[in-house]
């Protein structure tokens, strides 16, 4: 949580950054957070996360067996983040 500075992030985005850090390590979500420009940062973060997984599999094809699970988790986390923003 601390490694991605989640206490200083907006609700929902804090969860996404932490969830991604658990899987990819803190530096990856920190890099993505620095690039966000859209009004809907949750969507932009999630799309960047999915893109990162695809790029990882391009570099390391043996990891393709994990891709569907990673992508599913990305969009499940996206839904949870939006629910957090709504207060659900």
mmCIF file with all atom_site columns, N, CA and C in Angstrom, residues 28-76:
data_model
loop_
_atom_site.group_PDB
_atom_site.id
_atom_site.type_symbol
_atom_site.label_atom_id
_atom_site.label_alt_id
_atom_site.label_comp_id
_atom_site.label_asym_id
_atom_site.label_entity_id
_atom_site.label_seq_id
_atom_site.pdbx_PDB_ins_code
_atom_site.Cartn_x
_atom_site.Cartn_y
_atom_site.Cartn_z
_atom_site.occupancy
_atom_site.B_iso_or_equiv
_atom_site.pdbx_formal_charge
_atom_site.auth_seq_id
_atom_site.auth_comp_id
_atom_site.auth_asym_id
_atom_site.auth_atom_id
_atom_site.pdbx_PDB_model_num
ATOM 1   N N  . UNK A 1 28 ? 5.941   -0.629  -11.494 1.00 0.00 ? 28 UNK A N  1
ATOM 2   C CA . UNK A 1 28 ? 5.103   -0.614  -12.703 1.00 0.00 ? 28 UNK A CA 1
ATOM 3   C C  . UNK A 1 28 ? 3.877   0.280   -12.517 1.00 0.00 ? 28 UNK A C  1
ATOM 4   N N  . UNK A 1 29 ? 3.068   0.073   -11.489 1.00 0.00 ? 29 UNK A N  1
ATOM 5   C CA . UNK A 1 29 ? 1.931   0.992   -11.329 1.00 0.00 ? 29 UNK A CA 1
ATOM 6   C C  . UNK A 1 29 ? 2.358   2.437   -11.067 1.00 0.00 ? 29 UNK A C  1
ATOM 7   N N  . UNK A 1 30 ? 3.482   2.633   -10.414 1.00 0.00 ? 30 UNK A N  1
ATOM 8   C CA . UNK A 1 30 ? 3.966   4.004   -10.199 1.00 0.00 ? 30 UNK A CA 1
ATOM 9   C C  . UNK A 1 30 ? 4.259   4.692   -11.527 1.00 0.00 ? 30 UNK A C  1
ATOM 10  N N  . UNK A 1 31 ? 4.850   3.963   -12.477 1.00 0.00 ? 31 UNK A N  1
ATOM 11  C CA . UNK A 1 31 ? 5.109   4.531   -13.811 1.00 0.00 ? 31 UNK A CA 1
ATOM 12  C C  . UNK A 1 31 ? 3.800   4.880   -14.505 1.00 0.00 ? 31 UNK A C  1
ATOM 13  N N  . UNK A 1 32 ? 2.826   3.985   -14.401 1.00 0.00 ? 32 UNK A N  1
ATOM 14  C CA . UNK A 1 32 ? 1.529   4.235   -15.048 1.00 0.00 ? 32 UNK A CA 1
ATOM 15  C C  . UNK A 1 32 ? 0.848   5.450   -14.415 1.00 0.00 ? 32 UNK A C  1
ATOM 16  N N  . UNK A 1 33 ? 0.873   5.544   -13.104 1.00 0.00 ? 33 UNK A N  1
ATOM 17  C CA . UNK A 1 33 ? 0.224   6.669   -12.425 1.00 0.00 ? 33 UNK A CA 1
ATOM 18  C C  . UNK A 1 33 ? 0.770   8.009   -12.921 1.00 0.00 ? 33 UNK A C  1
ATOM 19  N N  . UNK A 1 34 ? 2.058   8.059   -13.231 1.00 0.00 ? 34 UNK A N  1
ATOM 20  C CA . UNK A 1 34 ? 2.683   9.307   -13.689 1.00 0.00 ? 34 UNK A CA 1
ATOM 21  C C  . UNK A 1 34 ? 2.231   9.716   -15.088 1.00 0.00 ? 34 UNK A C  1
ATOM 22  N N  . UNK A 1 35 ? 1.662   8.781   -15.847 1.00 0.00 ? 35 UNK A N  1
ATOM 23  C CA . UNK A 1 35 ? 1.280   9.070   -17.235 1.00 0.00 ? 35 UNK A CA 1
ATOM 24  C C  . UNK A 1 35 ? -0.200  9.382   -17.406 1.00 0.00 ? 35 UNK A C  1
ATOM 25  N N  . UNK A 1 36 ? -1.011  9.214   -16.375 1.00 0.00 ? 36 UNK A N  1
ATOM 26  C CA . UNK A 1 36 ? -2.459  9.360   -16.515 1.00 0.00 ? 36 UNK A CA 1
ATOM 27  C C  . UNK A 1 36 ? -2.846  10.788  -16.870 1.00 0.00 ? 36 UNK A C  1
ATOM 28  N N  . UNK A 1 37 ? -3.693  10.913  -17.897 1.00 0.00 ? 37 UNK A N  1
ATOM 29  C CA . UNK A 1 37 ? -4.131  12.225  -18.355 1.00 0.00 ? 37 UNK A CA 1
ATOM 30  C C  . UNK A 1 37 ? -5.641  12.322  -18.528 1.00 0.00 ? 37 UNK A C  1
ATOM 31  N N  . UNK A 1 38 ? -6.326  11.217  -18.725 1.00 0.00 ? 38 UNK A N  1
ATOM 32  C CA . UNK A 1 38 ? -7.767  11.240  -18.966 1.00 0.00 ? 38 UNK A CA 1
ATOM 33  C C  . UNK A 1 38 ? -8.526  11.638  -17.712 1.00 0.00 ? 38 UNK A C  1
ATOM 34  N N  . UNK A 1 39 ? -9.746  12.121  -17.925 1.00 0.00 ? 39 UNK A N  1
ATOM 35  C CA . UNK A 1 39 ? -10.610 12.431  -16.782 1.00 0.00 ? 39 UNK A CA 1
ATOM 36  C C  . UNK A 1 39 ? -10.946 11.170  -16.000 1.00 0.00 ? 39 UNK A C  1
ATOM 37  N N  . UNK A 1 40 ? -11.159 10.069  -16.720 1.00 0.00 ? 40 UNK A N  1
ATOM 38  C CA . UNK A 1 40 ? -11.468 8.797   -16.057 1.00 0.00 ? 40 UNK A CA 1
ATOM 39  C C  . UNK A 1 40 ? -10.173 8.021   -15.851 1.00 0.00 ? 40 UNK A C  1
ATOM 40  N N  . UNK A 1 41 ? -9.484  8.339   -14.793 1.00 0.00 ? 41 UNK A N  1
ATOM 41  C CA . UNK A 1 41 ? -8.177  7.737   -14.521 1.00 0.00 ? 41 UNK A CA 1
ATOM 42  C C  . UNK A 1 41 ? -8.284  6.246   -14.222 1.00 0.00 ? 41 UNK A C  1
ATOM 43  N N  . UNK A 1 42 ? -9.411  5.803   -13.702 1.00 0.00 ? 42 UNK A N  1
ATOM 44  C CA . UNK A 1 42 ? -9.600  4.374   -13.436 1.00 0.00 ? 42 UNK A CA 1
ATOM 45  C C  . UNK A 1 42 ? -9.583  3.597   -14.742 1.00 0.00 ? 42 UNK A C  1
ATOM 46  N N  . UNK A 1 43 ? -10.296 4.093   -15.746 1.00 0.00 ? 43 UNK A N  1
ATOM 47  C CA . UNK A 1 43 ? -10.318 3.411   -17.043 1.00 0.00 ? 43 UNK A CA 1
ATOM 48  C C  . UNK A 1 43 ? -8.947  3.454   -17.701 1.00 0.00 ? 43 UNK A C  1
ATOM 49  N N  . UNK A 1 44 ? -8.322  4.620   -17.655 1.00 0.00 ? 44 UNK A N  1
ATOM 50  C CA . UNK A 1 44 ? -7.007  4.768   -18.286 1.00 0.00 ? 44 UNK A CA 1
ATOM 51  C C  . UNK A 1 44 ? -5.971  3.868   -17.615 1.00 0.00 ? 44 UNK A C  1
ATOM 52  N N  . UNK A 1 45 ? -5.985  3.825   -16.283 1.00 0.00 ? 45 UNK A N  1
ATOM 53  C CA . UNK A 1 45 ? -5.055  2.964   -15.558 1.00 0.00 ? 45 UNK A CA 1
ATOM 54  C C  . UNK A 1 45 ? -5.285  1.508   -15.953 1.00 0.00 ? 45 UNK A C  1
ATOM 55  N N  . UNK A 1 46 ? -6.544  1.090   -15.964 1.00 0.00 ? 46 UNK A N  1
ATOM 56  C CA . UNK A 1 46 ? -6.868  -0.309  -16.283 1.00 0.00 ? 46 UNK A CA 1
ATOM 57  C C  . UNK A 1 46 ? -6.433  -0.675  -17.696 1.00 0.00 ? 46 UNK A C  1
ATOM 58  N N  . UNK A 1 47 ? -6.642  0.230   -18.651 1.00 0.00 ? 47 UNK A N  1
ATOM 59  C CA . UNK A 1 47 ? -6.224  -0.054  -20.023 1.00 0.00 ? 47 UNK A CA 1
ATOM 60  C C  . UNK A 1 47 ? -4.705  -0.144  -20.117 1.00 0.00 ? 47 UNK A C  1
ATOM 61  N N  . UNK A 1 48 ? -4.008  0.733   -19.415 1.00 0.00 ? 48 UNK A N  1
ATOM 62  C CA . UNK A 1 48 ? -2.545  0.667   -19.396 1.00 0.00 ? 48 UNK A CA 1
ATOM 63  C C  . UNK A 1 48 ? -2.058  -0.625  -18.747 1.00 0.00 ? 48 UNK A C  1
ATOM 64  N N  . UNK A 1 49 ? -2.760  -1.059  -17.724 1.00 0.00 ? 49 UNK A N  1
ATOM 65  C CA . UNK A 1 49 ? -2.400  -2.318  -17.057 1.00 0.00 ? 49 UNK A CA 1
ATOM 66  C C  . UNK A 1 49 ? -2.557  -3.487  -18.021 1.00 0.00 ? 49 UNK A C  1
ATOM 67  N N  . UNK A 1 50 ? -3.691  -3.533  -18.731 1.00 0.00 ? 50 UNK A N  1
ATOM 68  C CA . UNK A 1 50 ? -3.897  -4.607  -19.701 1.00 0.00 ? 50 UNK A CA 1
ATOM 69  C C  . UNK A 1 50 ? -2.815  -4.553  -20.789 1.00 0.00 ? 50 UNK A C  1
ATOM 70  N N  . UNK A 1 51 ? -2.530  -3.371  -21.281 1.00 0.00 ? 51 UNK A N  1
ATOM 71  C CA . UNK A 1 51 ? -1.490  -3.217  -22.307 1.00 0.00 ? 51 UNK A CA 1
ATOM 72  C C  . UNK A 1 51 ? -0.139  -3.724  -21.792 1.00 0.00 ? 51 UNK A C  1
ATOM 73  N N  . UNK A 1 52 ? 0.153   -3.456  -20.525 1.00 0.00 ? 52 UNK A N  1
ATOM 74  C CA . UNK A 1 52 ? 1.415   -3.906  -19.939 1.00 0.00 ? 52 UNK A CA 1
ATOM 75  C C  . UNK A 1 52 ? 1.494   -5.431  -19.944 1.00 0.00 ? 52 UNK A C  1
ATOM 76  N N  . UNK A 1 53 ? 0.385   -6.095  -19.607 1.00 0.00 ? 53 UNK A N  1
ATOM 77  C CA . UNK A 1 53 ? 0.381   -7.565  -19.618 1.00 0.00 ? 53 UNK A CA 1
ATOM 78  C C  . UNK A 1 53 ? 0.618   -8.105  -21.030 1.00 0.00 ? 53 UNK A C  1
ATOM 79  N N  . UNK A 1 54 ? -0.033  -7.502  -22.025 1.00 0.00 ? 54 UNK A N  1
ATOM 80  C CA . UNK A 1 54 ? 0.181   -7.954  -23.401 1.00 0.00 ? 54 UNK A CA 1
ATOM 81  C C  . UNK A 1 54 ? 1.632   -7.755  -23.822 1.00 0.00 ? 54 UNK A C  1
ATOM 82  N N  . UNK A 1 55 ? 2.216   -6.627  -23.449 1.00 0.00 ? 55 UNK A N  1
ATOM 83  C CA . UNK A 1 55 ? 3.623   -6.372  -23.780 1.00 0.00 ? 55 UNK A CA 1
ATOM 84  C C  . UNK A 1 55 ? 4.540   -7.371  -23.080 1.00 0.00 ? 55 UNK A C  1
ATOM 85  N N  . UNK A 1 56 ? 4.198   -7.710  -21.845 1.00 0.00 ? 56 UNK A N  1
ATOM 86  C CA . UNK A 1 56 ? 4.991   -8.697  -21.108 1.00 0.00 ? 56 UNK A CA 1
ATOM 87  C C  . UNK A 1 56 ? 4.966   -10.051 -21.809 1.00 0.00 ? 56 UNK A C  1
ATOM 88  N N  . UNK A 1 57 ? 3.791   -10.450 -22.270 1.00 0.00 ? 57 UNK A N  1
ATOM 89  C CA . UNK A 1 57 ? 3.672   -11.731 -22.965 1.00 0.00 ? 57 UNK A CA 1
ATOM 90  C C  . UNK A 1 57 ? 4.404   -11.693 -24.312 1.00 0.00 ? 57 UNK A C  1
ATOM 91  N N  . UNK A 1 58 ? 4.402   -10.533 -24.962 1.00 0.00 ? 58 UNK A N  1
ATOM 92  C CA . UNK A 1 58 ? 5.181   -10.411 -26.210 1.00 0.00 ? 58 UNK A CA 1
ATOM 93  C C  . UNK A 1 58 ? 6.659   -10.651 -25.943 1.00 0.00 ? 58 UNK A C  1
ATOM 94  N N  . UNK A 1 59 ? 7.148   -10.145 -24.799 1.00 0.00 ? 59 UNK A N  1
ATOM 95  C CA . UNK A 1 59 ? 8.565   -10.312 -24.445 1.00 0.00 ? 59 UNK A CA 1
ATOM 96  C C  . UNK A 1 59 ? 8.866   -11.717 -23.933 1.00 0.00 ? 59 UNK A C  1
ATOM 97  N N  . UNK A 1 60 ? 7.894   -12.299 -23.239 1.00 0.00 ? 60 UNK A N  1
ATOM 98  C CA . UNK A 1 60 ? 8.084   -13.612 -22.625 1.00 0.00 ? 60 UNK A CA 1
ATOM 99  C C  . UNK A 1 60 ? 6.888   -14.506 -22.961 1.00 0.00 ? 60 UNK A C  1
ATOM 100 N N  . UNK A 1 61 ? 6.877   -15.097 -24.146 1.00 0.00 ? 61 UNK A N  1
ATOM 101 C CA . UNK A 1 61 ? 5.739   -15.892 -24.608 1.00 0.00 ? 61 UNK A CA 1
ATOM 102 C C  . UNK A 1 61 ? 5.330   -17.027 -23.663 1.00 0.00 ? 61 UNK A C  1
ATOM 103 N N  . UNK A 1 62 ? 6.250   -17.534 -22.876 1.00 0.00 ? 62 UNK A N  1
ATOM 104 C CA . UNK A 1 62 ? 5.915   -18.620 -21.949 1.00 0.00 ? 62 UNK A CA 1
ATOM 105 C C  . UNK A 1 62 ? 4.875   -18.174 -20.915 1.00 0.00 ? 62 UNK A C  1
ATOM 106 N N  . UNK A 1 63 ? 4.723   -16.879 -20.722 1.00 0.00 ? 63 UNK A N  1
ATOM 107 C CA . UNK A 1 63 ? 3.755   -16.361 -19.741 1.00 0.00 ? 63 UNK A CA 1
ATOM 108 C C  . UNK A 1 63 ? 2.342   -16.248 -20.301 1.00 0.00 ? 63 UNK A C  1
ATOM 109 N N  . UNK A 1 64 ? 2.178   -16.579 -21.583 1.00 0.00 ? 64 UNK A N  1
ATOM 110 C CA . UNK A 1 64 ? 0.861   -16.452 -22.216 1.00 0.00 ? 64 UNK A CA 1
ATOM 111 C C  . UNK A 1 64 ? -0.221  -17.232 -21.473 1.00 0.00 ? 64 UNK A C  1
ATOM 112 N N  . UNK A 1 65 ? 0.151   -18.305 -20.827 1.00 0.00 ? 65 UNK A N  1
ATOM 113 C CA . UNK A 1 65 ? -0.832  -19.118 -20.103 1.00 0.00 ? 65 UNK A CA 1
ATOM 114 C C  . UNK A 1 65 ? -1.500  -18.334 -18.971 1.00 0.00 ? 65 UNK A C  1
ATOM 115 N N  . UNK A 1 66 ? -0.880  -17.248 -18.530 1.00 0.00 ? 66 UNK A N  1
ATOM 116 C CA . UNK A 1 66 ? -1.443  -16.422 -17.451 1.00 0.00 ? 66 UNK A CA 1
ATOM 117 C C  . UNK A 1 66 ? -2.246  -15.231 -17.956 1.00 0.00 ? 66 UNK A C  1
ATOM 118 N N  . UNK A 1 67 ? -2.148  -14.943 -19.247 1.00 0.00 ? 67 UNK A N  1
ATOM 119 C CA . UNK A 1 67 ? -2.698  -13.700 -19.791 1.00 0.00 ? 67 UNK A CA 1
ATOM 120 C C  . UNK A 1 67 ? -4.197  -13.542 -19.540 1.00 0.00 ? 67 UNK A C  1
ATOM 121 N N  . UNK A 1 68 ? -4.983  -14.571 -19.820 1.00 0.00 ? 68 UNK A N  1
ATOM 122 C CA . UNK A 1 68 ? -6.433  -14.443 -19.628 1.00 0.00 ? 68 UNK A CA 1
ATOM 123 C C  . UNK A 1 68 ? -6.790  -14.135 -18.179 1.00 0.00 ? 68 UNK A C  1
ATOM 124 N N  . UNK A 1 69 ? -6.109  -14.763 -17.252 1.00 0.00 ? 69 UNK A N  1
ATOM 125 C CA . UNK A 1 69 ? -6.358  -14.502 -15.838 1.00 0.00 ? 69 UNK A CA 1
ATOM 126 C C  . UNK A 1 69 ? -5.967  -13.092 -15.444 1.00 0.00 ? 69 UNK A C  1
ATOM 127 N N  . UNK A 1 70 ? -4.830  -12.621 -15.946 1.00 0.00 ? 70 UNK A N  1
ATOM 128 C CA . UNK A 1 70 ? -4.380  -11.255 -15.655 1.00 0.00 ? 70 UNK A CA 1
ATOM 129 C C  . UNK A 1 70 ? -5.370  -10.224 -16.187 1.00 0.00 ? 70 UNK A C  1
ATOM 130 N N  . UNK A 1 71 ? -5.828  -10.449 -17.414 1.00 0.00 ? 71 UNK A N  1
ATOM 131 C CA . UNK A 1 71 ? -6.769  -9.508  -18.023 1.00 0.00 ? 71 UNK A CA 1
ATOM 132 C C  . UNK A 1 71 ? -8.100  -9.536  -17.271 1.00 0.00 ? 71 UNK A C  1
ATOM 133 N N  . UNK A 1 72 ? -8.564  -10.720 -16.916 1.00 0.00 ? 72 UNK A N  1
ATOM 134 C CA . UNK A 1 72 ? -9.812  -10.814 -16.148 1.00 0.00 ? 72 UNK A CA 1
ATOM 135 C C  . UNK A 1 72 ? -9.677  -10.091 -14.808 1.00 0.00 ? 72 UNK A C  1
ATOM 136 N N  . UNK A 1 73 ? -8.548  -10.280 -14.149 1.00 0.00 ? 73 UNK A N  1
ATOM 137 C CA . UNK A 1 73 ? -8.332  -9.606  -12.860 1.00 0.00 ? 73 UNK A CA 1
ATOM 138 C C  . UNK A 1 73 ? -8.286  -8.093  -13.040 1.00 0.00 ? 73 UNK A C  1
ATOM 139 N N  . UNK A 1 74 ? -7.674  -7.634  -14.125 1.00 0.00 ? 74 UNK A N  1
ATOM 140 C CA . UNK A 1 74 ? -7.605  -6.202  -14.410 1.00 0.00 ? 74 UNK A CA 1
ATOM 141 C C  . UNK A 1 74 ? -8.994  -5.589  -14.447 1.00 0.00 ? 74 UNK A C  1
ATOM 142 N N  . UNK A 1 75 ? -9.910  -6.221  -15.166 1.00 0.00 ? 75 UNK A N  1
ATOM 143 C CA . UNK A 1 75 ? -11.236 -5.636  -15.335 1.00 0.00 ? 75 UNK A CA 1
ATOM 144 C C  . UNK A 1 75 ? -12.142 -5.898  -14.137 1.00 0.00 ? 75 UNK A C  1
ATOM 145 N N  . UNK A 1 76 ? -11.883 -6.949  -13.378 1.00 0.00 ? 76 UNK A N  1
ATOM 146 C CA . UNK A 1 76 ? -12.588 -7.139  -12.109 1.00 0.00 ? 76 UNK A CA 1
ATOM 147 C C  . UNK A 1 76 ? -12.166 -6.036  -11.130 1.00 0.00 ? 76 UNK A C  1
#
